[in-house]
Amino acid sequence: MANITFKNNPVTLLGNEVKVGDKAPDFTVLANDLSEVTLNDSKGKVRLISVVPSIDTGVCDAQTRKFNEEATKFDNVEVLTVSVDLPFAQKRWCGANGIENVQTLSDHRDLSFGEAYGVHIQELRLLARAVFVVNSSDEVTYVEYVSEATDHPDYEAAVEAVKDAK
């Protein structure tokens, strides 16, 4: 598993570490209207999956805004932001911040995504910061587990990976 710290303290990640070349694991999360969303719902598209501990924190806010801005430059790409924030909080945050190009999804109910992608922080019941790119054939083509959960991901590398995915 990836070695992750949260505020410089080591944490335990639960689930399965995902690697480039893997078939993307399926998951079930909740949209802002409480409907279920799975990986299969965006089948045939490239998916940029941005994982954040909580959308109401500075780095998570910046990460979601950055990928919201980048999403306007992509064709046939679905940009998903996953956290354990409640769907109601995600909806409120998106509305207050004009976020329209990213779909925020809640893994609060059963940590399906967190376990499938190895980002469930056992000690905090949060998700570790990570970015995954999944191509239209459901193959993982890019993975970044951010080693310090309070740091930013490599935005440029993620955007390049989306451009290279088909």
Coordinates of N, CA and C in Angstrom, one line a residue:
M1 N 0.8 -1.2 0.0 CA 0.0 0.0 0.0 C 0.9 1.3 0.0
A2 N 0.3 2.3 -0.5 CA 1.0 3.6 -0.5 C 1.2 4.1 0.9
N3 N 2.3 4.7 1.2 CA 2.6 5.3 2.5 C 2.1 6.7 2.5
I4 N 1.1 7.0 3.4 CA 0.5 8.4 3.4 C 0.6 8.9 4.8
T5 N 0.8 10.2 4.9 CA 0.7 10.9 6.2 C -0.4 11.9 6.1
F6 N -0.9 12.3 7.3 CA -1.9 13.3 7.4 C -1.4 14.2 8.5
K7 N -1.1 15.5 8.1 CA -0.5 16.4 9.0 C 0.8 15.8 9.6
N8 N 1.6 15.2 8.7 CA 2.9 14.5 9.0 C 2.8 13.3 10.0
N9 N 1.6 12.8 10.2 CA 1.4 11.6 11.0 C 1.0 10.5 10.1
P10 N 1.8 9.3 10.2 CA 1.4 8.2 9.4 C 0.0 7.7 9.6
V11 N -0.7 7.3 8.6 CA -2.1 6.8 8.7 C -2.1 5.5 7.9
T12 N -3.2 4.7 8.2 CA -3.4 3.4 7.7 C -4.4 3.5 6.6
L13 N -4.1 3.1 5.4 CA -5.0 3.1 4.3 C -5.6 1.7 4.2
L14 N -7.0 1.6 4.1 CA -7.7 0.4 3.9 C -8.1 0.2 2.4
G15 N -8.2 -1.0 2.0 CA -8.6 -1.3 0.6 C -7.5 -1.7 -0.2
N16 N -7.7 -1.7 -1.5 CA -6.7 -2.2 -2.5 C -6.0 -1.1 -3.2
E17 N -4.7 -1.1 -3.2 CA -4.0 0.0 -3.9 C -4.2 -0.3 -5.4
V18 N -4.5 0.8 -6.2 CA -4.7 0.7 -7.6 C -3.5 1.1 -8.3
K19 N -3.1 0.4 -9.4 CA -1.9 0.7 -10.1 C -2.2 0.9 -11.6
V20 N -1.4 1.6 -12.3 CA -1.5 1.9 -13.7 C -1.6 0.5 -14.4
G21 N -2.5 0.3 -15.3 CA -2.7 -0.9 -16.0 C -3.8 -1.8 -15.5
D22 N -4.2 -1.5 -14.2 CA -5.3 -2.3 -13.6 C -6.6 -2.0 -14.3
K23 N -7.5 -2.9 -14.2 CA -8.9 -2.6 -14.6 C -9.5 -1.8 -13.5
A24 N -10.1 -0.7 -13.8 CA -10.6 0.2 -12.8 C -11.7 -0.5 -11.9
P25 N -11.5 -0.5 -10.6 CA -12.5 -1.1 -9.8 C -13.8 -0.3 -9.8
D26 N -15.0 -1.1 -9.7 CA -16.3 -0.4 -9.7 C -16.5 0.1 -8.3
F27 N -17.4 0.9 -8.1 CA -17.8 1.5 -6.8 C -19.2 2.0 -6.9
T28 N -19.8 2.3 -5.7 CA -21.1 2.9 -5.6 C -21.0 4.1 -4.6
V29 N -21.3 5.3 -5.1 CA -21.2 6.5 -4.3 C -22.6 7.2 -4.5
L30 N -22.8 8.3 -3.8 CA -24.0 9.1 -3.9 C -23.8 10.4 -4.5
A31 N -24.6 10.7 -5.5 CA -24.7 12.1 -6.1 C -25.3 13.0 -5.1
N32 N -25.3 14.3 -5.4 CA -25.9 15.3 -4.6 C -27.4 15.2 -4.3
D33 N -28.1 14.5 -5.2 CA -29.5 14.2 -5.1 C -29.8 12.9 -4.4
L34 N -28.7 12.2 -3.9 CA -28.8 11.0 -3.2 C -28.9 9.8 -4.1
S35 N -28.9 10.0 -5.5 CA -29.0 8.8 -6.4 C -27.6 8.2 -6.4
E36 N -27.6 6.8 -6.7 CA -26.4 6.1 -6.7 C -25.6 6.3 -8.0
V37 N -24.3 6.4 -7.9 CA -23.5 6.6 -9.1 C -22.4 5.5 -9.0
T38 N -22.1 4.9 -10.2 CA -21.1 3.9 -10.3 C -20.1 4.2 -11.4
L39 N -19.0 3.6 -11.5 CA -18.1 3.8 -12.5 C -18.7 3.6 -13.9
N40 N -19.6 2.6 -14.0 CA -20.3 2.2 -15.2 C -21.2 3.3 -15.8
D41 N -21.6 4.2 -14.9 CA -22.4 5.3 -15.4 C -21.7 6.3 -16.3
S42 N -20.4 6.2 -16.3 CA -19.7 7.1 -17.3 C -18.9 6.2 -18.3
K43 N -19.3 5.0 -18.5 CA -18.6 4.1 -19.4 C -18.5 4.7 -20.8
G44 N -17.4 4.5 -21.4 CA -17.1 5.0 -22.7 C -16.4 6.4 -22.7
K45 N -16.3 7.0 -21.5 CA -15.6 8.3 -21.4 C -14.3 8.1 -20.6
V46 N -13.4 9.0 -20.8 CA -12.3 9.1 -19.9 C -12.8 9.7 -18.6
R47 N -12.3 9.2 -17.5 CA -12.7 9.7 -16.1 C -11.4 10.2 -15.4
L48 N -11.5 11.5 -15.0 CA -10.5 12.0 -14.0 C -11.2 12.0 -12.7
I49 N -10.7 11.2 -11.8 CA -11.2 11.0 -10.4 C -10.3 11.7 -9.4
S50 N -10.8 12.8 -8.9 CA -10.1 13.6 -7.9 C -10.6 13.3 -6.5
V51 N -9.8 12.8 -5.7 CA -10.2 12.3 -4.3 C -9.7 13.3 -3.3
V52 N -10.6 13.8 -2.4 CA -10.2 14.8 -1.4 C -10.7 14.4 -0.1
P53 N -10.0 14.7 1.0 CA -10.5 14.4 2.4 C -11.8 15.1 2.7
S54 N -11.9 16.4 2.5 CA -13.1 17.2 2.7 C -13.1 18.4 1.9
I55 N -14.2 18.6 1.1 CA -14.3 19.7 0.2 C -14.3 21.1 0.9
D56 N -14.5 21.1 2.2 CA -14.6 22.4 2.9 C -13.2 22.8 3.5
T57 N -12.1 22.2 3.0 CA -10.8 22.6 3.5 C -10.1 23.3 2.3
G58 N -9.0 24.1 2.6 CA -8.4 24.9 1.6 C -7.8 24.2 0.4
V59 N -7.0 23.1 0.7 CA -6.4 22.4 -0.4 C -7.5 21.7 -1.3
C60 N -8.4 21.1 -0.6 CA -9.5 20.3 -1.3 C -10.3 21.3 -2.1
D61 N -10.6 22.5 -1.6 CA -11.3 23.5 -2.3 C -10.5 23.9 -3.6
A62 N -9.2 24.1 -3.4 CA -8.4 24.5 -4.6 C -8.3 23.4 -5.6
Q63 N -8.2 22.2 -5.1 CA -8.1 21.0 -6.1 C -9.4 20.9 -6.9
T64 N -10.5 21.0 -6.2 CA -11.8 20.9 -6.9 C -12.0 22.1 -7.9
R65 N -11.6 23.3 -7.5 CA -11.7 24.4 -8.4 C -10.8 24.2 -9.6
K66 N -9.6 23.8 -9.4 CA -8.6 23.6 -10.5 C -9.2 22.6 -11.5
F67 N -9.7 21.4 -11.0 CA -10.2 20.4 -12.0 C -11.5 20.9 -12.6
N68 N -12.3 21.7 -11.9 CA -13.5 22.3 -12.5 C -13.1 23.2 -13.7
E69 N -12.1 24.0 -13.5 CA -11.6 24.9 -14.6 C -11.0 24.0 -15.7
E70 N -10.2 23.0 -15.4 CA -9.6 22.2 -16.5 C -10.7 21.4 -17.3
A71 N -11.8 21.0 -16.6 CA -12.8 20.2 -17.2 C -13.4 20.9 -18.5
T72 N -13.4 22.2 -18.5 CA -14.0 22.9 -19.7 C -13.1 22.7 -20.9
K73 N -11.9 22.2 -20.7 CA -10.9 22.1 -21.9 C -11.0 20.7 -22.4
F74 N -11.7 19.8 -21.8 CA -11.7 18.3 -22.2 C -13.0 18.0 -23.0
D75 N -12.8 17.1 -23.9 CA -13.9 16.5 -24.6 C -14.1 15.0 -24.2
N76 N -15.3 14.6 -24.0 CA -15.6 13.2 -23.6 C -14.9 12.8 -22.4
V77 N -14.8 13.7 -21.4 CA -14.1 13.4 -20.1 C -15.1 13.7 -19.0
E78 N -15.2 12.8 -18.1 CA -16.1 13.1 -16.9 C -15.1 13.3 -15.7
V79 N -15.3 14.5 -15.1 CA -14.5 14.8 -13.9 C -15.3 14.6 -12.7
L80 N -14.8 13.7 -11.8 CA -15.5 13.3 -10.6 C -14.6 13.7 -9.4
T81 N -15.2 14.3 -8.4 CA -14.6 14.6 -7.1 C -15.3 13.8 -6.1
V82 N -14.5 12.9 -5.4 CA -15.0 12.0 -4.4 C -14.5 12.4 -3.0
S83 N -15.4 12.5 -2.0 CA -15.0 12.7 -0.6 C -16.0 12.0 0.2
V84 N -15.8 12.0 1.5 CA -16.8 11.4 2.4 C -17.8 12.5 3.0
D85 N -17.7 13.7 2.4 CA -18.6 14.8 2.8 C -20.0 14.3 2.5
L86 N -21.0 14.8 3.2 CA -22.4 14.5 2.9 C -22.8 15.1 1.6
P87 N -23.7 14.4 0.8 CA -24.1 15.0 -0.4 C -24.7 16.4 -0.3
F88 N -25.4 16.7 0.8 CA -26.0 18.0 1.0 C -24.9 19.1 1.1
A89 N -23.8 18.7 1.8 CA -22.7 19.7 2.0 C -22.0 19.9 0.7
Q90 N -21.8 18.8 -0.1 CA -21.2 19.0 -1.4 C -22.1 19.9 -2.3
K91 N -23.4 19.7 -2.3 CA -24.3 20.5 -3.2 C -24.2 21.9 -2.7
R92 N -24.2 22.2 -1.4 CA -24.2 23.6 -0.9 C -22.8 24.2 -1.4
W93 N -21.7 23.5 -1.2 CA -20.4 24.0 -1.5 C -20.3 24.3 -3.0
C94 N -20.8 23.4 -3.9 CA -20.8 23.7 -5.3 C -21.6 24.9 -5.7
G95 N -22.8 25.0 -5.1 CA -23.6 26.1 -5.4 C -23.0 27.5 -5.0
A96 N -22.4 27.5 -3.8 CA -21.8 28.7 -3.3 C -20.5 29.1 -4.1
N97 N -19.9 28.1 -4.7 CA -18.6 28.4 -5.4 C -18.7 28.3 -6.9
G98 N -19.9 28.1 -7.5 CA -20.1 28.1 -9.0 C -19.4 26.9 -9.6
I99 N -19.4 25.8 -9.0 CA -18.8 24.6 -9.5 C -19.8 23.9 -10.4
E100 N -19.6 23.8 -11.7 CA -20.6 23.2 -12.6 C -20.0 22.2 -13.5
N101 N -18.7 22.0 -13.6 CA -18.1 21.1 -14.5 C -17.5 19.8 -13.9
V102 N -17.6 19.7 -12.6 CA -17.2 18.6 -11.8 C -18.4 18.0 -11.1
Q103 N -18.5 16.7 -11.1 CA -19.6 16.0 -10.4 C -19.0 15.6 -9.0
T104 N -19.5 16.2 -7.9 CA -19.1 15.8 -6.6 C -19.9 14.6 -6.1
L105 N -19.2 13.7 -5.6 CA -19.8 12.4 -5.2 C -19.4 12.1 -3.7
S106 N -20.4 11.5 -3.0 CA -20.1 11.2 -1.6 C -19.9 9.7 -1.4
D107 N -18.8 9.4 -0.7 CA -18.5 8.0 -0.3 C -18.9 7.8 1.2
H108 N -19.7 8.7 1.7 CA -20.0 8.7 3.2 C -20.7 7.4 3.6
R109 N -21.6 6.9 2.8 CA -22.5 5.8 3.1 C -21.8 4.5 3.5
D110 N -20.9 4.1 2.6 CA -20.3 2.8 2.9 C -18.8 2.7 2.5
L111 N -18.2 3.8 2.1 CA -16.8 3.8 1.7 C -16.5 2.9 0.6
S112 N -17.4 2.7 -0.3 CA -17.2 1.8 -1.4 C -16.0 2.2 -2.3
F113 N -16.0 3.5 -2.6 CA -14.8 4.0 -3.4 C -13.5 3.9 -2.6
G114 N -13.6 4.3 -1.4 CA -12.4 4.3 -0.6 C -11.7 3.0 -0.4
E115 N -12.5 1.9 -0.3 CA -12.0 0.6 -0.2 C -11.6 0.1 -1.5
A116 N -12.3 0.3 -2.6 CA -12.0 -0.2 -3.9 C -10.7 0.4 -4.4
Y117 N -10.4 1.7 -4.1 CA -9.2 2.4 -4.6 C -8.1 2.6 -3.5
G118 N -8.3 2.0 -2.4 CA -7.2 2.0 -1.3 C -6.9 3.4 -0.7
V119 N -8.0 4.2 -0.6 CA -7.8 5.6 -0.1 C -8.5 5.8 1.2
H120 N -9.1 4.8 1.8 CA -9.9 5.0 3.1 C -8.9 5.1 4.2
I121 N -8.8 6.2 4.9 CA -7.9 6.4 6.0 C -8.6 5.9 7.3
Q122 N -8.1 4.8 7.8 CA -8.8 4.1 8.9 C -8.9 5.0 10.1
E123 N -7.9 5.7 10.5 CA -7.9 6.5 11.7 C -8.9 7.6 11.7
L124 N -9.2 8.1 10.5 CA -10.0 9.4 10.4 C -11.4 9.2 9.7
R125 N -11.6 8.0 9.1 CA -12.8 7.8 8.2 C -12.9 8.9 7.2
L126 N -11.8 9.3 6.6 CA -11.7 10.2 5.5 C -11.0 9.5 4.3
L127 N -11.0 10.1 3.2 CA -10.3 9.6 2.0 C -9.0 10.3 1.9
A128 N -7.9 9.6 1.5 CA -6.6 10.2 1.3 C -6.7 10.9 0.0
R129 N -5.9 12.0 -0.1 CA -5.9 12.8 -1.4 C -5.2 11.9 -2.5
A130 N -5.9 11.8 -3.6 CA -5.4 11.0 -4.7 C -6.0 11.5 -6.0
V131 N -5.4 11.1 -7.1 CA -6.0 11.4 -8.5 C -5.8 10.1 -9.3
F132 N -6.9 9.7 -10.0 CA -6.9 8.6 -10.9 C -7.4 9.0 -12.2
V133 N -6.8 8.5 -13.3 CA -7.4 8.7 -14.6 C -7.7 7.3 -15.1
V134 N -8.9 7.1 -15.6 CA -9.4 5.9 -16.1 C -9.8 6.1 -17.6
N135 N -9.3 5.3 -18.5 CA -9.6 5.5 -19.9 C -11.0 5.0 -20.3
S136 N -11.4 5.2 -21.5 CA -12.8 4.8 -21.9 C -13.0 3.3 -22.0
S137 N -11.9 2.5 -21.8 CA -11.9 1.1 -21.8 C -11.9 0.6 -20.3
D138 N -12.0 1.5 -19.4 CA -12.0 1.2 -17.9 C -10.6 0.7 -17.4
E139 N -9.5 1.1 -18.1 CA -8.2 0.8 -17.6 C -7.6 2.0 -16.9
V140 N -7.0 1.8 -15.8 CA -6.4 2.9 -15.0 C -5.1 3.3 -15.8
T141 N -5.0 4.6 -16.1 CA -3.8 5.0 -16.9 C -2.9 6.0 -16.1
Y142 N -3.4 6.4 -15.0 CA -2.6 7.4 -14.1 C -3.1 7.2 -12.7
V143 N -2.1 7.2 -11.8 CA -2.4 7.1 -10.4 C -1.5 8.0 -9.6
E144 N -2.0 8.8 -8.7 CA -1.2 9.6 -7.8 C -1.8 9.5 -6.4
Y145 N -1.2 8.8 -5.5 CA -1.5 8.8 -4.0 C -0.6 9.9 -3.5
V146 N -1.2 11.1 -3.1 CA -0.4 12.2 -2.6 C 0.1 11.8 -1.2
S147 N 1.5 11.8 -1.1 CA 2.1 11.2 0.1 C 1.7 11.9 1.4
E148 N 1.5 13.3 1.4 CA 1.1 14.0 2.5 C -0.3 14.5 2.2
A149 N -1.3 14.1 2.9 CA -2.7 14.3 2.5 C -3.1 15.8 2.5
T150 N -2.3 16.6 3.1 CA -2.6 18.1 3.1 C -1.9 18.8 2.0
D151 N -1.2 18.1 1.2 CA -0.5 18.7 0.0 C -1.3 18.6 -1.2
H152 N -1.0 19.5 -2.2 CA -1.7 19.4 -3.5 C -1.2 18.3 -4.3
P153 N -2.0 17.7 -5.2 CA -1.6 16.7 -6.2 C -0.8 17.4 -7.3
D154 N -0.2 16.6 -8.2 CA 0.5 17.2 -9.3 C -0.6 17.4 -10.4
Y155 N -1.1 18.6 -10.5 CA -2.2 19.0 -11.4 C -1.7 18.8 -12.8
E156 N -0.5 19.3 -13.2 CA -0.1 19.2 -14.6 C 0.0 17.7 -15.0
A157 N 0.6 16.9 -14.2 CA 0.7 15.4 -14.6 C -0.7 14.8 -14.8
A158 N -1.6 15.2 -13.9 CA -3.0 14.6 -14.1 C -3.7 15.1 -15.4
V159 N -3.5 16.4 -15.7 CA -4.1 16.9 -16.9 C -3.5 16.3 -18.1
E160 N -2.2 16.1 -18.1 CA -1.5 15.5 -19.2 C -2.0 14.0 -19.4
A161 N -2.2 13.3 -18.3 CA -2.7 12.0 -18.3 C -4.1 11.9 -18.9
V162 N -4.9 12.9 -18.7 CA -6.2 12.9 -19.3 C -6.1 13.2 -20.8
K163 N -5.2 14.0 -21.2 CA -5.0 14.3 -22.6 C -4.5 13.1 -23.3
D164 N -3.7 12.3 -22.7 CA -3.1 11.1 -23.3 C -4.1 9.9 -23.3
A165 N -5.1 9.9 -22.4 CA -6.0 8.8 -22.3 C -7.0 8.8 -23.5
K166 N -7.5 7.7 -23.9 CA -8.4 7.6 -25.0 C -9.7 6.8 -24.5

